[in-house]
Amino acid sequence: IVVLGEAGRIARKPPPALFDPDDAYDFVVEHLPDDVAATLTANDVRRILDLQLEFFEQKGVTGNGPIAQRGSPVIFGGAETTAHILKRSAETGEAYLPEQVHGVIETQLRYLRAIGAIGTPTDPFGESPSG
């Protein structure tokens, strides 16, 4: 009875999706569009994703535990995010093209949709669980 009650509660109000950077990385590497994948190594993908997380941490939109004060709204994959990644990657010795950064970020956005962190959970190819 307890299991059925808990299953019903979870079905009505699912727990929040948890973002796992390693799972996101694996997903992005596996699903990156061919034209972008042909120009980036797996280490490049990891670097772009790490720089994106760095940007979100600076903006106060990500972190472990409660956040005391949220910064201004950040658009996932927006121009400000891309500019940060391009600037920081160039500063650290590995410059990327905006198209490469966009490809990685758009694929990560698909991952976030797939796990239900944005909208409802989908399969990796963008279809809803009901078909």
Short mmCIF file of C-alpha atoms in Angstrom, two decimals:
data_model
loop_
_atom_site.label_atom_id
_atom_site.label_comp_id
_atom_site.label_asym_id
_atom_site.label_seq_id
_atom_site.Cartn_x
_atom_site.Cartn_y
_atom_site.Cartn_z
CA ILE A 1 0.00 0.00 0.00
CA VAL A 2 2.82 2.40 0.85
CA VAL A 3 4.53 1.72 -2.50
CA LEU A 4 1.30 2.31 -4.43
CA GLY A 5 0.62 5.52 -2.51
CA GLU A 6 4.14 6.80 -3.18
CA ALA A 7 3.90 5.85 -6.85
CA GLY A 8 0.63 7.77 -7.12
CA ARG A 9 2.16 10.82 -5.44
CA ILE A 10 5.16 10.77 -7.75
CA ALA A 11 2.89 10.39 -10.78
CA ARG A 12 0.89 13.46 -9.71
CA LYS A 13 3.92 15.55 -8.76
CA PRO A 14 7.19 14.12 -10.06
CA PRO A 15 10.37 15.06 -8.22
CA PRO A 16 12.49 17.75 -9.85
CA ALA A 17 14.91 16.59 -12.53
CA LEU A 18 18.49 16.39 -11.38
CA PHE A 19 21.19 17.66 -13.68
CA ASP A 20 24.22 15.41 -13.83
CA PRO A 21 27.13 17.04 -15.70
CA ASP A 22 28.60 13.65 -16.60
CA ASP A 23 25.31 12.40 -18.04
CA ALA A 24 24.89 15.67 -19.93
CA TYR A 25 28.39 15.34 -21.35
CA ASP A 26 27.79 11.74 -22.47
CA PHE A 27 24.48 12.75 -24.07
CA VAL A 28 26.01 15.73 -25.89
CA VAL A 29 28.96 13.74 -27.23
CA GLU A 30 26.62 11.01 -28.47
CA HIS A 31 24.00 13.33 -30.03
CA LEU A 32 26.08 16.25 -31.30
CA PRO A 33 25.19 17.13 -34.91
CA ASP A 34 27.67 15.61 -37.37
CA ASP A 35 28.84 18.97 -38.74
CA VAL A 36 29.79 20.13 -35.24
CA ALA A 37 31.10 16.75 -34.07
CA ALA A 38 33.50 16.71 -37.03
CA THR A 39 35.18 19.87 -35.72
CA LEU A 40 35.34 19.19 -31.98
CA THR A 41 37.03 16.59 -29.81
CA ALA A 42 35.33 15.10 -26.76
CA ASN A 43 37.65 17.31 -24.66
CA ASP A 44 36.40 20.38 -26.54
CA VAL A 45 32.81 19.43 -25.71
CA ARG A 46 33.70 19.00 -22.03
CA ARG A 47 35.44 22.38 -22.03
CA ILE A 48 32.47 24.19 -23.60
CA LEU A 49 30.07 22.60 -21.11
CA ASP A 50 32.36 23.47 -18.19
CA LEU A 51 32.58 27.09 -19.35
CA GLN A 52 28.81 27.23 -19.61
CA LEU A 53 28.48 26.00 -16.01
CA GLU A 54 31.09 28.56 -14.97
CA PHE A 55 28.94 31.29 -16.54
CA PHE A 56 25.79 30.08 -14.77
CA GLU A 57 27.63 29.94 -11.44
CA GLN A 58 28.82 33.52 -11.94
CA LYS A 59 25.22 34.57 -12.63
CA GLY A 60 23.97 32.77 -9.52
CA VAL A 61 21.60 30.44 -11.37
CA THR A 62 23.32 27.21 -10.42
CA GLY A 63 24.83 25.84 -7.29
CA ASN A 64 24.61 23.25 -4.60
CA GLY A 65 22.07 23.98 -1.88
CA PRO A 66 20.02 27.14 -1.37
CA ILE A 67 20.99 30.24 -3.27
CA ALA A 68 20.91 33.36 -1.13
CA GLN A 69 20.43 35.83 -3.94
CA ARG A 70 19.63 35.10 -7.54
CA GLY A 71 21.20 37.22 -10.20
CA SER A 72 19.46 38.58 -13.25
CA PRO A 73 17.58 36.13 -15.49
CA VAL A 74 19.77 34.14 -17.84
CA ILE A 75 18.54 32.77 -21.14
CA PHE A 76 19.83 29.26 -21.67
CA GLY A 77 21.94 29.30 -24.81
CA GLY A 78 21.55 33.06 -25.22
CA ALA A 79 24.07 35.44 -26.72
CA GLU A 80 25.49 36.32 -23.31
CA THR A 81 26.25 32.66 -22.57
CA THR A 82 27.88 32.15 -25.95
CA ALA A 83 29.93 35.35 -25.60
CA HIS A 84 31.23 34.18 -22.22
CA ILE A 85 32.24 30.78 -23.58
CA LEU A 86 33.96 32.30 -26.63
CA LYS A 87 35.82 34.86 -24.51
CA ARG A 88 36.92 32.43 -21.80
CA SER A 89 37.97 29.73 -24.25
CA ALA A 90 40.10 32.25 -26.19
CA GLU A 91 41.65 33.49 -22.92
CA THR A 92 42.63 29.96 -21.97
CA GLY A 93 44.17 29.11 -25.32
CA GLU A 94 41.48 27.29 -27.28
CA ALA A 95 39.19 29.43 -29.40
CA TYR A 96 35.92 28.06 -30.76
CA LEU A 97 33.54 29.27 -33.42
CA PRO A 98 30.06 30.46 -32.39
CA GLU A 99 28.58 27.62 -34.48
CA GLN A 100 30.49 25.05 -32.45
CA VAL A 101 29.35 26.55 -29.15
CA HIS A 102 25.74 26.74 -30.36
CA GLY A 103 25.83 23.10 -31.46
CA VAL A 104 27.00 21.95 -28.03
CA ILE A 105 24.52 24.16 -26.15
CA GLU A 106 21.57 23.16 -28.35
CA THR A 107 22.40 19.48 -27.85
CA GLN A 108 22.60 20.01 -24.10
CA LEU A 109 19.21 21.72 -24.26
CA ARG A 110 17.87 18.50 -25.82
CA TYR A 111 19.34 16.62 -22.86
CA LEU A 112 17.61 18.94 -20.39
CA ARG A 113 14.31 18.37 -22.18
CA ALA A 114 14.91 14.61 -22.21
CA ILE A 115 15.36 14.48 -18.41
CA GLY A 116 12.42 16.80 -17.76
CA ALA A 117 14.49 19.71 -16.44
CA ILE A 118 12.83 21.87 -19.10
CA GLY A 119 9.25 21.07 -20.02
CA THR A 120 8.14 17.45 -19.85
CA PRO A 121 10.50 14.49 -20.26
CA THR A 122 11.14 13.42 -23.84
CA ASP A 123 13.20 10.85 -25.60
CA PRO A 124 16.64 11.97 -26.85
CA PHE A 125 15.18 12.77 -30.24
CA GLY A 126 12.62 15.25 -28.98
CA GLU A 127 9.45 13.16 -28.90
CA SER A 128 7.23 13.14 -25.85
CA PRO A 129 6.98 9.94 -23.81
CA SER A 130 3.42 9.37 -25.04
CA GLY A 131 4.58 9.28 -28.66
#
